[in-house]
Each structure stands twice: as C-alpha cells, then as structure tokens.
mmCIF file of C-alpha atoms and ligand atoms in Angstrom:
data_model
loop_
_atom_site.group_PDB
_atom_site.id
_atom_site.type_symbol
_atom_site.label_atom_id
_atom_site.label_comp_id
_atom_site.label_asym_id
_atom_site.label_seq_id
_atom_site.Cartn_x
_atom_site.Cartn_y
_atom_site.Cartn_z
ATOM 1 C CA MET M 1 92.299 8.418 -4.204
ATOM 2 C CA LYS M 2 93.740 4.982 -6.014
ATOM 3 C CA ILE M 3 95.118 2.506 -3.266
ATOM 4 C CA ASN M 4 96.678 -0.480 -4.238
ATOM 5 C CA GLN M 5 95.910 -3.797 -2.846
ATOM 6 C CA SER M 6 97.695 -7.231 -1.579
ATOM 7 C CA LYS M 7 96.393 -10.571 -1.299
ATOM 8 C CA LEU M 8 96.762 -12.871 1.773
ATOM 9 C CA SER M 9 97.683 -16.327 1.832
ATOM 10 C CA ASN M 10 93.822 -17.205 2.327
ATOM 11 C CA GLN M 11 92.775 -14.712 -0.387
ATOM 12 C CA ILE M 12 91.580 -11.991 1.965
ATOM 13 C CA ILE M 13 92.343 -8.633 0.303
ATOM 14 C CA LEU M 14 94.114 -5.769 2.385
ATOM 15 C CA PRO M 15 94.611 -2.317 1.056
ATOM 16 C CA ASP M 16 98.341 -1.270 0.810
ATOM 17 C CA ILE M 17 98.143 1.532 3.507
ATOM 18 C CA GLY M 18 96.532 1.547 6.815
ATOM 19 C CA LEU M 19 96.396 3.781 9.634
ATOM 20 C CA GLY M 20 97.958 3.277 13.018
ATOM 21 C CA THR M 21 96.263 4.474 16.001
ATOM 22 C CA TRP M 22 99.382 3.765 18.906
ATOM 23 C CA ASN M 23 99.292 7.017 21.020
ATOM 24 C CA MET M 24 96.022 8.015 20.036
ATOM 25 C CA ALA M 25 93.797 9.096 23.345
ATOM 26 C CA ASP M 26 90.460 7.527 23.890
ATOM 27 C CA ASP M 27 88.627 10.746 23.159
ATOM 28 C CA ASN M 28 86.742 12.897 20.671
ATOM 29 C CA THR M 29 89.849 13.830 18.590
ATOM 30 C CA THR M 30 90.656 9.915 17.994
ATOM 31 C CA ILE M 31 86.970 9.562 16.911
ATOM 32 C CA LYS M 32 87.005 12.460 14.530
ATOM 33 C CA ILE M 33 90.589 11.538 13.048
ATOM 34 C CA ILE M 34 89.306 8.101 12.370
ATOM 35 C CA LYS M 35 86.016 9.290 10.759
ATOM 36 C CA GLU M 36 87.981 11.469 8.703
ATOM 37 C CA ALA M 37 90.361 8.778 7.581
ATOM 38 C CA LEU M 38 87.445 6.702 6.608
ATOM 39 C CA GLU M 39 86.134 9.415 4.518
ATOM 40 C CA LEU M 40 89.464 10.208 3.072
ATOM 41 C CA GLY M 41 89.520 6.421 1.859
ATOM 42 C CA TYR M 42 91.929 4.444 4.516
ATOM 43 C CA ARG M 43 90.085 1.056 5.013
ATOM 44 C CA LEU M 44 92.794 -0.880 7.192
ATOM 45 C CA ILE M 45 92.853 0.557 10.617
ATOM 46 C CA ASP M 46 95.676 -0.988 13.143
ATOM 47 C CA CYS M 47 94.515 -1.309 16.841
ATOM 48 C CA SER M 48 95.531 -3.077 20.063
ATOM 49 C CA PRO M 49 93.953 -3.143 23.398
ATOM 50 C CA SER M 50 97.255 -2.163 24.860
ATOM 51 C CA TYR M 51 96.635 1.207 23.066
ATOM 52 C CA GLN M 52 93.538 1.578 25.436
ATOM 53 C CA ASN M 53 91.419 3.370 22.597
ATOM 54 C CA GLN M 54 89.256 0.889 21.162
ATOM 55 C CA ASN M 55 86.275 2.424 22.450
ATOM 56 C CA SER M 56 86.950 5.487 20.505
ATOM 57 C CA ILE M 57 87.673 3.459 17.403
ATOM 58 C CA GLY M 58 84.675 1.492 17.686
ATOM 59 C CA ARG M 59 82.565 4.630 17.991
ATOM 60 C CA ALA M 60 84.203 6.086 14.868
ATOM 61 C CA ILE M 61 83.467 2.785 12.840
ATOM 62 C CA ALA M 62 79.915 2.977 13.975
ATOM 63 C CA GLU M 63 79.321 6.723 13.402
ATOM 64 C CA SER M 64 81.167 6.382 9.837
ATOM 65 C CA SER M 65 79.049 6.300 6.879
ATOM 66 C CA ILE M 66 81.196 3.576 5.404
ATOM 67 C CA ASN M 67 79.839 0.045 5.698
ATOM 68 C CA ARG M 68 81.714 -2.194 8.125
ATOM 69 C CA SER M 69 82.226 -4.675 5.393
ATOM 70 C CA GLN M 70 84.345 -2.343 3.673
ATOM 71 C CA ILE M 71 86.695 -1.586 6.763
ATOM 72 C CA TYR M 72 90.017 -4.154 7.801
ATOM 73 C CA ILE M 73 90.102 -3.757 11.252
ATOM 74 C CA THR M 74 93.335 -5.582 13.081
ATOM 75 C CA SER M 75 93.810 -5.871 16.642
ATOM 76 C CA LYS M 76 96.342 -7.784 18.797
ATOM 77 C CA LEU M 77 96.667 -10.263 21.502
ATOM 78 C CA ARG M 78 98.162 -8.714 24.603
ATOM 79 C CA ASN M 79 101.471 -10.487 26.112
ATOM 80 C CA SER M 80 99.790 -11.081 29.482
ATOM 81 C CA GLU M 81 96.880 -13.102 27.455
ATOM 82 C CA ARG M 82 99.140 -15.750 25.766
ATOM 83 C CA GLY M 83 98.197 -19.638 25.763
ATOM 84 C CA ARG M 84 95.659 -21.336 23.869
ATOM 85 C CA GLU M 85 92.821 -21.302 26.524
ATOM 86 C CA ASN M 86 93.197 -17.094 26.716
ATOM 87 C CA VAL M 87 92.817 -16.166 22.854
ATOM 88 C CA ASN M 88 89.307 -16.719 22.479
ATOM 89 C CA LEU M 89 88.179 -14.721 25.688
ATOM 90 C CA ALA M 90 90.733 -12.200 24.942
ATOM 91 C CA CYS M 91 89.249 -11.700 21.316
ATOM 92 C CA ASP M 92 85.965 -11.014 22.591
ATOM 93 C CA ARG M 93 87.138 -8.387 25.132
ATOM 94 C CA ILE M 94 88.337 -6.784 22.067
ATOM 95 C CA LEU M 95 85.132 -6.927 19.998
ATOM 96 C CA SER M 96 83.173 -5.847 23.045
ATOM 97 C CA GLU M 97 85.719 -2.714 23.175
ATOM 98 C CA LEU M 98 85.105 -2.296 19.596
ATOM 99 C CA ASN M 99 81.694 -2.787 19.451
ATOM 100 C CA LEU M 100 82.058 -5.397 16.410
ATOM 101 C CA ASP M 101 81.108 -9.143 15.756
ATOM 102 C CA TYR M 102 84.450 -10.018 14.035
ATOM 103 C CA LEU M 103 87.960 -8.627 13.350
ATOM 104 C CA ASP M 104 89.600 -8.981 9.820
ATOM 105 C CA LEU M 105 92.939 -9.782 11.233
ATOM 106 C CA TYR M 106 94.100 -10.823 14.719
ATOM 107 C CA LEU M 107 97.699 -10.761 15.768
ATOM 108 C CA ILE M 108 99.820 -12.183 18.307
ATOM 109 C CA HIS M 109 101.400 -8.879 19.356
ATOM 110 C CA TRP M 110 104.805 -10.051 20.703
ATOM 111 C CA PRO M 111 106.639 -13.567 20.828
ATOM 112 C CA ALA M 112 107.482 -14.693 24.216
ATOM 113 C CA SER M 113 110.978 -13.430 24.660
ATOM 114 C CA LYS M 114 114.061 -15.862 24.856
ATOM 115 C CA LYS M 115 114.932 -13.427 27.717
ATOM 116 C CA ASP M 116 112.165 -13.951 29.814
ATOM 117 C CA TYR M 117 111.062 -17.309 28.874
ATOM 118 C CA LYS M 118 113.246 -20.941 28.894
ATOM 119 C CA ASN M 119 110.034 -22.233 27.047
ATOM 120 C CA TRP M 120 109.340 -19.179 24.396
ATOM 121 C CA GLU M 121 108.834 -21.714 21.840
ATOM 122 C CA GLU M 122 106.441 -23.962 23.664
ATOM 123 C CA ILE M 123 104.326 -20.782 24.659
ATOM 124 C CA ASN M 124 104.455 -19.394 21.050
ATOM 125 C CA GLN M 125 103.031 -22.737 19.795
ATOM 126 C CA GLU M 126 100.446 -22.977 22.366
ATOM 127 C CA THR M 127 99.177 -19.530 21.834
ATOM 128 C CA TRP M 128 99.360 -20.158 17.842
ATOM 129 C CA LEU M 129 96.951 -23.063 18.542
ATOM 130 C CA GLY M 130 94.568 -20.955 20.192
ATOM 131 C CA MET M 131 94.860 -18.668 17.140
ATOM 132 C CA ILE M 132 93.793 -21.291 14.880
ATOM 133 C CA ASP M 133 91.108 -22.352 16.978
ATOM 134 C CA LEU M 134 89.719 -18.621 16.916
ATOM 135 C CA TYR M 135 90.190 -18.559 12.994
ATOM 136 C CA LYS M 136 88.358 -21.694 12.339
ATOM 137 C CA CYS M 137 85.244 -20.469 14.473
ATOM 138 C CA GLY M 138 85.187 -17.539 12.121
ATOM 139 C CA LYS M 139 85.535 -14.778 14.549
ATOM 140 C CA VAL M 140 88.397 -13.297 12.819
ATOM 141 C CA LYS M 141 88.923 -13.537 9.152
ATOM 142 C CA ALA M 142 92.742 -13.642 9.361
ATOM 143 C CA ILE M 143 95.412 -14.470 11.790
ATOM 144 C CA GLY M 144 99.001 -13.574 11.982
ATOM 145 C CA VAL M 145 101.837 -12.518 14.501
ATOM 146 C CA SER M 146 103.887 -9.279 15.092
ATOM 147 C CA ASN M 147 107.503 -8.821 16.194
ATOM 148 C CA PHE M 148 108.037 -12.492 15.122
ATOM 149 C CA MET M 149 111.770 -13.088 13.688
ATOM 150 C CA PRO M 150 112.539 -16.222 11.574
ATOM 151 C CA HIS M 151 113.463 -18.303 14.566
ATOM 152 C CA HIS M 152 110.121 -17.562 16.010
ATOM 153 C CA LEU M 153 108.325 -18.122 12.707
ATOM 154 C CA LYS M 154 109.880 -21.546 11.998
ATOM 155 C CA SER M 155 108.395 -23.040 14.874
ATOM 156 C CA LEU M 156 104.869 -22.294 13.723
ATOM 157 C CA MET M 157 105.332 -23.776 9.895
ATOM 158 C CA LYS M 158 104.486 -27.004 10.924
ATOM 159 C CA TYR M 159 100.687 -26.223 11.631
ATOM 160 C CA GLU M 160 98.104 -26.707 9.281
ATOM 161 C CA VAL M 161 97.385 -22.805 9.176
ATOM 162 C CA ILE M 162 100.626 -20.622 9.207
ATOM 163 C CA PRO M 163 100.532 -16.968 9.981
ATOM 164 C CA MET M 164 98.961 -14.582 7.232
ATOM 165 C CA VAL M 165 100.822 -11.444 8.351
ATOM 166 C CA ASN M 166 103.761 -10.637 10.155
ATOM 167 C CA GLN M 167 103.612 -6.781 11.400
ATOM 168 C CA ILE M 168 107.457 -5.720 12.240
ATOM 169 C CA GLU M 169 109.089 -2.288 12.620
ATOM 170 C CA PHE M 170 110.315 -1.455 9.184
ATOM 171 C CA HIS M 171 111.494 1.880 7.827
ATOM 172 C CA PRO M 172 114.594 3.360 6.148
ATOM 173 C CA GLY M 173 117.719 1.940 8.456
ATOM 174 C CA GLN M 174 115.523 -0.961 9.696
ATOM 175 C CA MET M 175 114.856 -3.133 6.987
ATOM 176 C CA GLU M 176 114.958 -6.574 8.632
ATOM 177 C CA ASN M 177 115.888 -8.507 5.646
ATOM 178 C CA ASP M 178 116.107 -11.772 6.962
ATOM 179 C CA THR M 179 112.497 -11.503 8.123
ATOM 180 C CA LEU M 180 111.335 -10.064 5.092
ATOM 181 C CA ILE M 181 113.171 -13.231 3.102
ATOM 182 C CA PHE M 182 111.579 -15.651 5.253
ATOM 183 C CA CYS M 183 108.030 -14.102 4.991
ATOM 184 C CA ARG M 184 108.260 -13.721 1.327
ATOM 185 C CA GLU M 185 109.072 -17.590 0.932
ATOM 186 C CA ASN M 186 106.364 -18.641 3.041
ATOM 187 C CA GLU M 187 103.575 -16.322 1.700
ATOM 188 C CA ILE M 188 103.486 -14.228 5.051
ATOM 189 C CA LEU M 189 102.719 -10.696 4.113
ATOM 190 C CA VAL M 190 104.723 -8.232 6.215
ATOM 191 C CA GLU M 191 103.238 -5.138 7.741
ATOM 192 C CA ALA M 192 105.458 -2.247 8.192
ATOM 193 C CA TYR M 193 104.965 -0.444 11.796
ATOM 194 C CA SER M 194 106.389 2.810 12.670
ATOM 195 C CA PRO M 195 107.209 3.255 8.965
ATOM 196 C CA LEU M 196 108.392 6.966 9.922
ATOM 197 C CA GLY M 197 110.270 5.828 12.839
ATOM 198 C CA ASN M 198 107.845 7.712 15.010
ATOM 199 C CA GLY M 199 108.597 10.822 12.950
ATOM 200 C CA ALA M 200 112.230 10.425 13.247
ATOM 201 C CA MET M 201 112.999 9.637 9.557
ATOM 202 C CA LEU M 202 111.526 13.097 8.551
ATOM 203 C CA GLN M 203 114.695 15.157 9.399
ATOM 204 C CA ASN M 204 117.147 12.584 7.516
ATOM 205 C CA ASP M 205 119.179 14.799 4.822
ATOM 206 C CA GLU M 206 119.363 11.932 2.383
ATOM 207 C CA LEU M 207 115.849 11.065 2.600
ATOM 208 C CA ILE M 208 114.927 14.740 1.989
ATOM 209 C CA GLN M 209 117.018 14.983 -0.974
ATOM 210 C CA ILE M 210 115.624 11.795 -2.686
ATOM 211 C CA SER M 211 111.958 12.926 -1.498
ATOM 212 C CA ASN M 212 112.735 16.258 -3.485
ATOM 213 C CA LYS M 213 113.375 14.534 -6.803
ATOM 214 C CA TYR M 214 110.091 13.154 -6.709
ATOM 215 C CA LYS M 215 108.398 16.233 -5.486
ATOM 216 C CA LYS M 216 106.911 14.191 -2.608
ATOM 217 C CA SER M 217 107.457 14.210 1.159
ATOM 218 C CA VAL M 218 109.865 12.410 3.110
ATOM 219 C CA ALA M 219 106.764 10.616 4.707
ATOM 220 C CA GLN M 220 105.244 9.656 1.321
ATOM 221 C CA LEU M 221 108.947 8.536 0.239
ATOM 222 C CA CYS M 222 109.186 6.277 3.230
ATOM 223 C CA LEU M 223 105.646 4.953 2.769
ATOM 224 C CA ARG M 224 106.163 4.262 -0.888
ATOM 225 C CA TRP M 225 109.494 2.785 -0.192
ATOM 226 C CA ALA M 226 107.869 0.279 2.482
ATOM 227 C CA GLN M 227 104.943 -0.582 -0.249
ATOM 228 C CA GLN M 228 107.456 -1.305 -3.205
ATOM 229 C CA ASN M 229 109.199 -3.503 -0.649
ATOM 230 C CA GLY M 230 106.205 -5.761 -0.854
ATOM 231 C CA THR M 231 104.917 -4.508 2.700
ATOM 232 C CA ILE M 232 101.814 -2.544 3.898
ATOM 233 C CA PRO M 233 102.844 0.559 6.045
ATOM 234 C CA ILE M 234 100.328 1.762 8.745
ATOM 235 C CA PRO M 235 101.759 5.246 9.640
ATOM 236 C CA ARG M 236 99.790 7.091 12.627
ATOM 237 C CA ALA M 237 98.724 10.728 11.788
ATOM 238 C CA SER M 238 97.631 13.335 13.852
ATOM 239 C CA ASN M 239 96.058 15.729 11.579
ATOM 240 C CA SER M 240 94.139 16.070 8.361
ATOM 241 C CA LYS M 241 97.063 17.339 6.545
ATOM 242 C CA GLN M 242 99.299 14.142 7.441
ATOM 243 C CA LEU M 243 96.122 11.866 6.767
ATOM 244 C CA LYS M 244 95.970 13.274 3.230
ATOM 245 C CA GLU M 245 99.483 13.085 2.463
ATOM 246 C CA ASN M 246 99.925 9.567 3.907
ATOM 247 C CA ILE M 247 97.449 7.959 1.478
ATOM 248 C CA ASP M 248 98.721 9.691 -1.536
ATOM 249 C CA ILE M 249 101.775 7.558 -2.395
ATOM 250 C CA PHE M 250 100.492 5.571 -5.411
ATOM 251 C CA ASP M 251 101.061 7.916 -8.147
ATOM 252 C CA PHE M 252 104.680 7.901 -8.257
ATOM 253 C CA GLN M 253 107.361 5.007 -8.445
ATOM 254 C CA ILE M 254 110.900 5.117 -6.642
ATOM 255 C CA SER M 255 113.690 3.968 -9.073
ATOM 256 C CA ASN M 256 115.614 0.990 -8.800
ATOM 257 C CA ASP M 257 118.512 3.072 -7.798
ATOM 258 C CA ASP M 258 117.161 5.122 -4.973
ATOM 259 C CA MET M 259 115.168 1.756 -3.779
ATOM 260 C CA LYS M 260 118.601 0.496 -3.387
ATOM 261 C CA ILE M 261 120.184 3.537 -1.732
ATOM 262 C CA ILE M 262 117.166 3.445 0.916
ATOM 263 C CA ASN M 263 117.451 -0.289 1.341
ATOM 264 C CA GLU M 264 121.144 -0.011 2.195
ATOM 265 C CA MET M 265 120.866 2.871 4.762
ATOM 266 C CA ASN M 266 122.383 2.104 8.159
ATOM 267 C CA TYR M 267 120.239 2.043 11.326
ATOM 268 C CA PHE M 268 119.811 5.918 12.324
ATOM 269 C CA ALA M 269 116.780 5.820 14.419
ATOM 270 C CA GLY M 270 113.880 3.575 15.495
ATOM 271 C CA SER M 271 112.175 2.141 18.719
ATOM 272 C CA GLY M 272 115.521 0.201 19.440
ATOM 273 C CA GLN M 273 113.407 -2.794 20.701
ATOM 274 C CA HIS M 274 114.770 -6.446 19.876
ATOM 275 C CA PRO M 275 111.908 -8.892 20.367
ATOM 276 C CA ASP M 276 114.004 -11.590 21.913
ATOM 277 C CA LYS M 277 115.629 -8.639 24.643
ATOM 278 C CA VAL M 278 112.128 -6.910 25.551
ATOM 279 C CA ASP M 279 111.055 -6.649 29.229
ATOM 280 C CA PHE M 280 107.320 -7.159 28.498
HETATM 281 N N1 NAP R 1 102.956 -4.205 16.527
HETATM 282 C C1 NAP R 1 103.667 -3.488 17.187
HETATM 283 O O1 NAP R 1 104.470 -3.886 18.257
HETATM 284 C C2 NAP R 1 103.903 -2.086 16.729
HETATM 285 C C3 NAP R 1 104.576 -1.125 17.602
HETATM 286 C C4 NAP R 1 104.568 0.083 17.329
HETATM 287 C C5 NAP R 1 103.639 0.708 16.390
HETATM 288 N N2 NAP R 1 102.471 -0.218 15.776
HETATM 289 C C6 NAP R 1 101.623 0.462 14.908
HETATM 290 O O2 NAP R 1 102.269 1.181 14.148
HETATM 291 C C7 NAP R 1 101.804 2.236 14.125
HETATM 292 C C8 NAP R 1 102.507 3.432 13.271
HETATM 293 O O3 NAP R 1 103.689 3.499 13.896
HETATM 294 P P1 NAP R 1 103.891 4.729 14.986
HETATM 295 O O4 NAP R 1 102.710 5.015 15.739
HETATM 296 O O5 NAP R 1 105.249 4.277 15.798
HETATM 297 O O6 NAP R 1 104.590 5.788 14.216
HETATM 298 P P2 NAP R 1 105.037 6.301 12.721
HETATM 299 O O7 NAP R 1 103.491 6.090 11.619
HETATM 300 O O8 NAP R 1 106.098 5.824 12.117
HETATM 301 O O9 NAP R 1 105.086 7.883 13.213
HETATM 302 C C9 NAP R 1 103.932 8.612 13.360
HETATM 303 C C10 NAP R 1 104.271 9.917 13.373
HETATM 304 O O10 NAP R 1 104.756 10.736 12.569
HETATM 305 C C11 NAP R 1 104.295 12.027 12.335
HETATM 306 N N3 NAP R 1 103.685 11.847 11.054
HETATM 307 C C12 NAP R 1 102.763 11.209 10.296
HETATM 308 N N4 NAP R 1 102.504 11.392 9.298
HETATM 309 C C13 NAP R 1 103.192 12.303 8.708
HETATM 310 C C14 NAP R 1 103.458 13.235 7.679
HETATM 311 N N5 NAP R 1 102.906 13.175 6.609
HETATM 312 N N6 NAP R 1 104.337 14.537 7.805
HETATM 313 C C15 NAP R 1 104.809 14.754 9.047
HETATM 314 N N7 NAP R 1 104.601 14.125 10.192
HETATM 315 C C16 NAP R 1 103.885 12.977 10.192
HETATM 316 C C17 NAP R 1 103.162 12.301 13.306
HETATM 317 O O11 NAP R 1 103.937 13.061 14.309
HETATM 318 P P3 NAP R 1 103.251 14.091 15.268
HETATM 319 O O12 NAP R 1 102.102 13.610 15.922
HETATM 320 O O13 NAP R 1 104.210 14.484 16.125
HETATM 321 O O14 NAP R 1 102.735 15.155 14.365
HETATM 322 C C18 NAP R 1 102.896 10.906 13.750
HETATM 323 O O15 NAP R 1 102.444 10.903 14.907
HETATM 324 C C19 NAP R 1 101.079 2.718 15.446
HETATM 325 O O16 NAP R 1 100.277 3.570 15.436
HETATM 326 C C20 NAP R 1 100.785 1.145 15.605
HETATM 327 O O17 NAP R 1 99.425 1.266 15.197
HETATM 328 C C21 NAP R 1 102.635 -1.535 15.886
#
C-alpha cells in the first residue's frame, strides 16, 4: 500500500496516516489490532498515558516483525504533569510503559486553560522549556503540542525550538482555519485527531453523496480530505475492515470543488471541547 509522507521542520519524516488508540483497552484485542495495523503498513501510532493502554501497545511493538526504527510512536504529557521539572520524569514513565528507549514525537496534550489558570501562558511556556530540554537530550526525536490555538502557540514562538506538530480535532464541520493557517505559516505540521468525528461523520448525507462519486467510503473521504488539507489524520479502528479501509486513501484525489464544499460545511458533530473552556 502506497502511503504519502510529510516532513517536520527538523526534517523528520512522518507517514501521512496514523492509528489512534484512545478508547482501546489494555488487553489482547489491542495487541492484535496494533500488530495487524503494523502488518498492513501503518507506521505512526498515536498514544497517551491517559488512554491507559500503553503496556499493550508496547507489547504489540515488541512482538511485531517490523523494526522499531521504522515505527513512529507519539505520546503525550498529561495535564497533571505540566511544568519544566516534570516533563523528563513523565516521559520516562511513558517509555517504561511502552518498553521503549525513545519516543518519535512527544506532545503537550492540552494547553493550560484560560478558564482555570490566570497564569496559563507562563505554565505553557515553562512546560515547553521542559520539552526543549528533553528534545535536546535526544530522548524524543520531535516535540509538539496538542489542542493549541493561535494565542497559545504565539507565546511559544520566541523560543529557539518551536513546536513541530500541533494535534487538533479536525473533521468536516470543524476545520479550525485560524489554527491551520497559523501552523502553515510557522511550519508546524497539523495532525487531525477524531478525523471521523468519533464515527459521527459517517452518517452525514452530504458526505455520503460526495463519497459515492469517488467510489470510496465516507471514512476514506474524510481521511483524504484531511490529508489534502495538509494534515495527518490519525483515525482509530476497531477491526480489520476499518484498518484496511482507512489506510487505502492515496489512490484518489478529491476535486477542488468538492474540497471547497467540505471545507465550508457547518459544524454538525464533534467532541464540543474548547481548549480554553475544558475542566481538565
Ligand atoms: N490530542 C487529543 O486531545 C486527542 C483527543 C481525541 C482523540 N485523539 C487521538 O485521535 C484518535 C482518533 O480519534 P477518535 O478515536 O476520537 O475517533 P475517530 O478516529 O474520529 O473515529 C473512530 C471510530 O470511528 C469508527 N471507524 C473507524 N474507521 C471506520 C471505517 N473505516 N468505517 C466505519 N467506521 C469506522 C470506529 O467506531 P467503532 O469502534 O464503533 O466501530 C472507530 O472507533 C484517537 O484514538 C486518539 O489517538 C487525540
């Protein structure tokens, strides 16, 4: 299966499709799904200690026939571990859960929210300095953030290393144009999380009609749309059929007219979480 690739600002190359792991259990089913994904050609796996399944993901990687050097593992700093002095230890805990000695990409999971923290900017900056320390010591090959909006990103632009990736919720009806443009202008690659709106995109009539034109499923249309917008989608899959379908998106091109229609769709489903309003 041919998979396109993107280059980060530090020249690290990532595949243009990944596998999400949120809501996967810490069990043999997850080990099986991850191993199968690797066999099918997935190379980017999105993890987090908050998903409480990194032991199983680590076992799948260890048992897989694919060499570790060909796999790109992302994990994330929990909100309870913000602060320069915490970042290194938090990363060590993740590495121990995954049974790995480095991460390919490490992200700050959420910015400190304006709602809960008067000094949100200072907290984010201190945490980012910890991420830079970690990057410099080589324990992580690339660093970035997640759920950061332009105002969160702007306060990190003064540092010698700026985020290489911003992972945000991105699917039809939720395009986050301001964030997308800011990231493009600053060479920050955007990863699209919940690219299927956690499954909610799949029943949309307009998307069903467009996908029929290309003889592709709605899932494939959403993933290709995310990819043609310059993002890397990281869909979760719960079975072989979904795994196979979601990686088979590089043999068709959505026309400019259809891209415009999908780009301009109004919000109709999603997590509804705003980074400055969440309670965690
Ligand atoms: N950084 C963050 O704050 C953040 C937040 C949320 C998610 N994420 C990451 O993004 C990943 C993906 O997002 P998500 O898990 O919210 O959901 P998603 O990828 O938008 O949707 C996944 C669900 O859609 C269904 N599905 C997948 N492929 C399908 C196909 N080809 N045909 C039909 N149905 C299909 C499956 O539902 P069924 O299981 O019902 O079959 C699957 O569980 C997460 O797993 C996680 O790694 C990050």
